[in-house]
């Protein structure tokens, strides 16, 4: 199933701290209770959701959008190749919806991924394990138009070392999607998602463990323009994408009585990438590279206007690769992975698997 490996190239916040310009040397206590000394910080009083919300949004929403959008684009392109009379073994995209011209093809698929993301900045270290699983069904109409819907389960566990704590979040999303093969070289896909999540977190402060729980709503919308071509037996594809995602965290009260206000986190991200592959009889190896740029950034300060800003890197580069398998016109699969490069103080690695049946 050919698609640009868009993986979760999307790690939203490069977390760290810098000294405020013009701040006099010496320690001061901000109005969130953190104590700062030349950008050194004692942040046991900072709840994990404040720091981790942007990172959770970027990891979770991008994984779901990539999985859903990839199937939409691939199904549309494969349908158009069927209309041209190309076989799955010779076309540049394998294993998607079949069906005769003018008919309806049905595709069933499942996708699972594991992502490890770490923040290495000395005073705000954290490590996240994210499991994301999706199942979906789509319909190929006239070998050109795709309509589908997917359901996603997400589970993340984040060790927030900076406050000796933990943040565990689970939730479900529903994502309708659509795609159209503009011609034999171009597809356009759209996807939307809405989900409900709940989180439990804890931190250590003053020798005590403080706990809290909150609910969260997530929405996203993504649009991708995909291009395809080949030279001899080499296949090439390109991606131009835009993703908008939003998390709304409800207000909550910590076990120690501290009130935490409702918060909204947003992401607007563009992506440009290429993929090169070489198909054999059953297996197709591929490598990919994608550059992303985050178009929005809301400055965050741990102490409000007088606190220390959390630095932010709006660029990243994703290097990926994997194997696609086309067993027959009904069954196809994929194994892949990627690594994020060039995002300051951040590391991210992911592995994924996909299985699809077409009728």
Short mmCIF file of N, CA and C in Angstrom, two decimals, residues 169-250:
data_model
loop_
_atom_site.label_atom_id
_atom_site.label_comp_id
_atom_site.label_asym_id
_atom_site.label_seq_id
_atom_site.Cartn_x
_atom_site.Cartn_y
_atom_site.Cartn_z
N UNK A 169 -2.47 9.07 29.74
CA UNK A 169 -3.63 9.53 28.99
C UNK A 169 -4.13 8.44 28.06
N UNK A 170 -5.44 8.21 28.05
CA UNK A 170 -6.06 7.25 27.13
C UNK A 170 -7.29 7.89 26.51
N UNK A 171 -7.63 7.43 25.29
CA UNK A 171 -8.82 7.98 24.65
C UNK A 171 -9.11 7.32 23.32
N UNK A 172 -10.22 7.75 22.72
CA UNK A 172 -10.70 7.19 21.46
C UNK A 172 -11.05 8.33 20.51
N UNK A 173 -10.86 8.08 19.21
CA UNK A 173 -11.21 9.06 18.19
C UNK A 173 -12.01 8.39 17.07
N UNK A 174 -12.86 9.17 16.43
CA UNK A 174 -13.57 8.77 15.23
C UNK A 174 -13.17 9.72 14.12
N UNK A 175 -12.80 9.18 12.95
CA UNK A 175 -12.24 10.01 11.88
C UNK A 175 -12.82 9.63 10.52
N UNK A 176 -13.75 10.43 9.99
CA UNK A 176 -14.18 10.23 8.61
C UNK A 176 -13.12 10.77 7.65
N UNK A 177 -13.05 10.19 6.45
CA UNK A 177 -12.05 10.65 5.48
C UNK A 177 -12.56 10.44 4.07
N UNK A 178 -11.95 11.18 3.14
CA UNK A 178 -12.32 11.11 1.74
C UNK A 178 -11.10 11.41 0.89
N UNK A 179 -11.11 10.92 -0.35
CA UNK A 179 -10.01 11.19 -1.27
C UNK A 179 -10.52 11.10 -2.69
N UNK A 180 -9.80 11.73 -3.60
CA UNK A 180 -10.12 11.67 -5.02
C UNK A 180 -8.82 11.59 -5.80
N UNK A 181 -8.80 10.74 -6.83
CA UNK A 181 -7.69 10.69 -7.77
C UNK A 181 -7.94 11.75 -8.83
N UNK A 182 -7.19 12.83 -8.78
CA UNK A 182 -7.37 13.92 -9.74
C UNK A 182 -7.01 13.44 -11.14
N UNK A 183 -5.88 12.75 -11.26
CA UNK A 183 -5.48 12.09 -12.50
C UNK A 183 -4.53 10.97 -12.11
N UNK A 184 -3.82 10.41 -13.07
CA UNK A 184 -2.98 9.26 -12.77
C UNK A 184 -1.75 9.63 -11.95
N UNK A 185 -1.48 10.91 -11.75
CA UNK A 185 -0.30 11.34 -11.03
C UNK A 185 -0.60 12.04 -9.72
N UNK A 186 -1.84 12.40 -9.43
CA UNK A 186 -2.16 13.26 -8.29
C UNK A 186 -3.40 12.76 -7.56
N UNK A 187 -3.33 12.71 -6.23
CA UNK A 187 -4.50 12.47 -5.40
C UNK A 187 -4.62 13.57 -4.36
N UNK A 188 -5.82 13.82 -3.90
CA UNK A 188 -6.11 14.79 -2.85
C UNK A 188 -6.93 14.10 -1.79
N UNK A 189 -6.51 14.18 -0.52
CA UNK A 189 -7.27 13.53 0.55
C UNK A 189 -7.55 14.51 1.68
N UNK A 190 -8.70 14.31 2.33
CA UNK A 190 -9.15 15.10 3.46
C UNK A 190 -9.54 14.15 4.59
N UNK A 191 -9.21 14.52 5.82
CA UNK A 191 -9.63 13.73 6.98
C UNK A 191 -9.94 14.65 8.14
N UNK A 192 -10.85 14.20 8.98
CA UNK A 192 -11.27 14.94 10.17
C UNK A 192 -11.32 13.97 11.34
N UNK A 193 -11.18 14.48 12.54
CA UNK A 193 -11.24 13.61 13.70
C UNK A 193 -11.77 14.31 14.93
N UNK A 194 -12.48 13.55 15.76
CA UNK A 194 -12.96 14.04 17.04
C UNK A 194 -12.78 12.93 18.06
N UNK A 195 -12.23 13.28 19.25
CA UNK A 195 -12.00 12.27 20.26
C UNK A 195 -12.15 12.78 21.67
N UNK A 196 -12.36 11.85 22.59
CA UNK A 196 -12.46 12.12 24.02
C UNK A 196 -11.38 11.35 24.75
N UNK A 197 -10.70 12.02 25.68
CA UNK A 197 -9.59 11.44 26.40
C UNK A 197 -9.74 11.73 27.90
N UNK A 198 -9.12 10.88 28.71
CA UNK A 198 -9.02 11.16 30.15
C UNK A 198 -7.58 10.93 30.58
N UNK A 199 -7.14 11.72 31.54
CA UNK A 199 -5.75 11.67 31.99
C UNK A 199 -5.67 11.63 33.50
N UNK A 200 -4.70 10.87 33.99
CA UNK A 200 -4.36 10.83 35.41
C UNK A 200 -2.89 11.22 35.54
N UNK A 201 -2.59 12.07 36.50
CA UNK A 201 -1.20 12.48 36.67
C UNK A 201 -0.87 12.63 38.15
N UNK A 202 0.43 12.62 38.40
CA UNK A 202 0.91 12.82 39.78
C UNK A 202 2.26 13.52 39.71
N UNK A 203 2.62 14.15 40.84
CA UNK A 203 3.92 14.80 40.97
C UNK A 203 4.29 14.85 42.45
N UNK A 204 5.57 15.04 42.70
CA UNK A 204 6.06 15.15 44.07
C UNK A 204 6.35 16.61 44.38
N UNK A 205 5.91 17.07 45.54
CA UNK A 205 6.17 18.44 45.96
C UNK A 205 6.21 18.48 47.48
N UNK A 206 7.32 19.00 48.02
CA UNK A 206 7.45 19.12 49.47
C UNK A 206 7.35 17.80 50.20
N UNK A 207 7.83 16.72 49.59
CA UNK A 207 7.79 15.41 50.22
C UNK A 207 6.47 14.69 50.09
N UNK A 208 5.49 15.30 49.43
CA UNK A 208 4.17 14.68 49.27
C UNK A 208 3.90 14.39 47.79
N UNK A 209 3.03 13.42 47.56
CA UNK A 209 2.59 13.09 46.20
C UNK A 209 1.24 13.76 45.95
N UNK A 210 1.18 14.57 44.90
CA UNK A 210 -0.04 15.29 44.54
C UNK A 210 -0.61 14.65 43.28
N UNK A 211 -1.87 14.32 43.29
CA UNK A 211 -2.52 13.65 42.17
C UNK A 211 -3.63 14.53 41.59
N UNK A 212 -4.00 14.23 40.35
CA UNK A 212 -5.10 14.94 39.70
C UNK A 212 -5.54 14.17 38.47
N UNK A 213 -6.75 14.48 38.01
CA UNK A 213 -7.31 13.87 36.80
C UNK A 213 -8.07 14.94 36.03
N UNK A 214 -8.10 14.78 34.71
CA UNK A 214 -8.85 15.73 33.89
C UNK A 214 -9.30 15.05 32.60
N UNK A 215 -10.31 15.66 31.96
CA UNK A 215 -10.82 15.19 30.68
C UNK A 215 -10.33 16.12 29.57
N UNK A 216 -10.34 15.59 28.34
CA UNK A 216 -9.81 16.36 27.22
C UNK A 216 -10.57 16.01 25.94
N UNK A 217 -10.79 17.01 25.10
CA UNK A 217 -11.36 16.82 23.77
C UNK A 217 -10.30 17.13 22.73
N UNK A 218 -10.24 16.30 21.67
CA UNK A 218 -9.29 16.54 20.59
C UNK A 218 -10.03 16.60 19.26
N UNK A 219 -9.68 17.55 18.43
CA UNK A 219 -10.18 17.64 17.07
C UNK A 219 -9.00 17.87 16.13
N UNK A 220 -9.13 17.38 14.90
CA UNK A 220 -8.11 17.66 13.90
C UNK A 220 -8.74 17.67 12.52
N UNK A 221 -8.07 18.34 11.60
CA UNK A 221 -8.42 18.34 10.18
C UNK A 221 -7.12 18.34 9.40
N UNK A 222 -7.06 17.52 8.34
CA UNK A 222 -5.83 17.41 7.56
C UNK A 222 -6.17 17.35 6.08
N UNK A 223 -5.34 17.97 5.27
CA UNK A 223 -5.47 17.91 3.82
C UNK A 223 -4.09 17.62 3.24
N UNK A 224 -4.03 16.71 2.25
CA UNK A 224 -2.77 16.33 1.65
C UNK A 224 -2.90 16.25 0.14
N UNK A 225 -1.94 16.79 -0.55
CA UNK A 225 -1.82 16.64 -2.00
C UNK A 225 -0.66 15.68 -2.24
N UNK A 226 -0.95 14.55 -2.90
CA UNK A 226 0.04 13.51 -3.13
C UNK A 226 0.31 13.37 -4.62
N UNK A 227 1.59 13.25 -4.97
CA UNK A 227 1.97 13.08 -6.36
C UNK A 227 2.72 11.76 -6.54
N UNK A 228 2.59 11.16 -7.71
CA UNK A 228 3.18 9.86 -7.98
C UNK A 228 3.81 9.83 -9.36
N UNK A 229 4.84 9.03 -9.51
CA UNK A 229 5.48 8.86 -10.80
C UNK A 229 6.52 7.76 -10.72
N UNK A 230 7.06 7.36 -11.88
CA UNK A 230 8.10 6.35 -11.88
C UNK A 230 9.04 6.55 -13.06
N UNK A 231 10.26 6.09 -12.85
CA UNK A 231 11.28 6.06 -13.88
C UNK A 231 11.83 4.65 -13.92
N UNK A 232 11.60 3.96 -15.04
CA UNK A 232 11.93 2.54 -15.14
C UNK A 232 11.21 1.80 -14.00
N UNK A 233 11.94 1.07 -13.21
CA UNK A 233 11.31 0.35 -12.10
C UNK A 233 11.31 1.14 -10.79
N UNK A 234 11.89 2.31 -10.79
CA UNK A 234 11.91 3.13 -9.58
C UNK A 234 10.62 3.92 -9.47
N UNK A 235 10.08 3.97 -8.26
CA UNK A 235 8.85 4.71 -8.00
C UNK A 235 9.14 5.90 -7.09
N UNK A 236 8.45 7.00 -7.35
CA UNK A 236 8.65 8.24 -6.60
C UNK A 236 7.28 8.79 -6.19
N UNK A 237 7.23 9.39 -5.03
CA UNK A 237 6.01 10.07 -4.60
C UNK A 237 6.38 11.32 -3.81
N UNK A 238 5.47 12.27 -3.80
CA UNK A 238 5.68 13.51 -3.07
C UNK A 238 4.47 13.85 -2.23
N UNK A 239 4.67 14.61 -1.18
CA UNK A 239 3.61 15.00 -0.26
C UNK A 239 3.68 16.50 0.01
N UNK A 240 2.53 17.16 -0.05
CA UNK A 240 2.35 18.53 0.41
C UNK A 240 1.15 18.49 1.35
N UNK A 241 1.36 18.72 2.64
CA UNK A 241 0.30 18.53 3.61
C UNK A 241 0.13 19.68 4.57
N UNK A 242 -1.06 19.78 5.15
CA UNK A 242 -1.39 20.76 6.16
C UNK A 242 -2.25 20.09 7.23
N UNK A 243 -1.87 20.26 8.48
CA UNK A 243 -2.58 19.65 9.60
C UNK A 243 -2.94 20.72 10.62
N UNK A 244 -4.21 20.74 11.03
CA UNK A 244 -4.64 21.57 12.16
C UNK A 244 -5.17 20.62 13.24
N UNK A 245 -4.72 20.82 14.48
CA UNK A 245 -5.17 19.99 15.60
C UNK A 245 -5.35 20.86 16.83
N UNK A 246 -6.28 20.42 17.69
CA UNK A 246 -6.62 21.21 18.88
C UNK A 246 -6.99 20.28 20.02
N UNK A 247 -6.39 20.50 21.17
CA UNK A 247 -6.76 19.82 22.42
C UNK A 247 -7.34 20.83 23.39
N UNK A 248 -8.47 20.50 23.99
CA UNK A 248 -9.09 21.34 25.02
C UNK A 248 -9.11 20.55 26.32
N UNK A 249 -8.30 20.97 27.29
CA UNK A 249 -8.20 20.32 28.58
C UNK A 249 -9.15 20.99 29.56
N UNK A 250 -10.01 20.21 30.20
CA UNK A 250 -10.94 20.76 31.19
C UNK A 250 -10.18 21.23 32.43
#
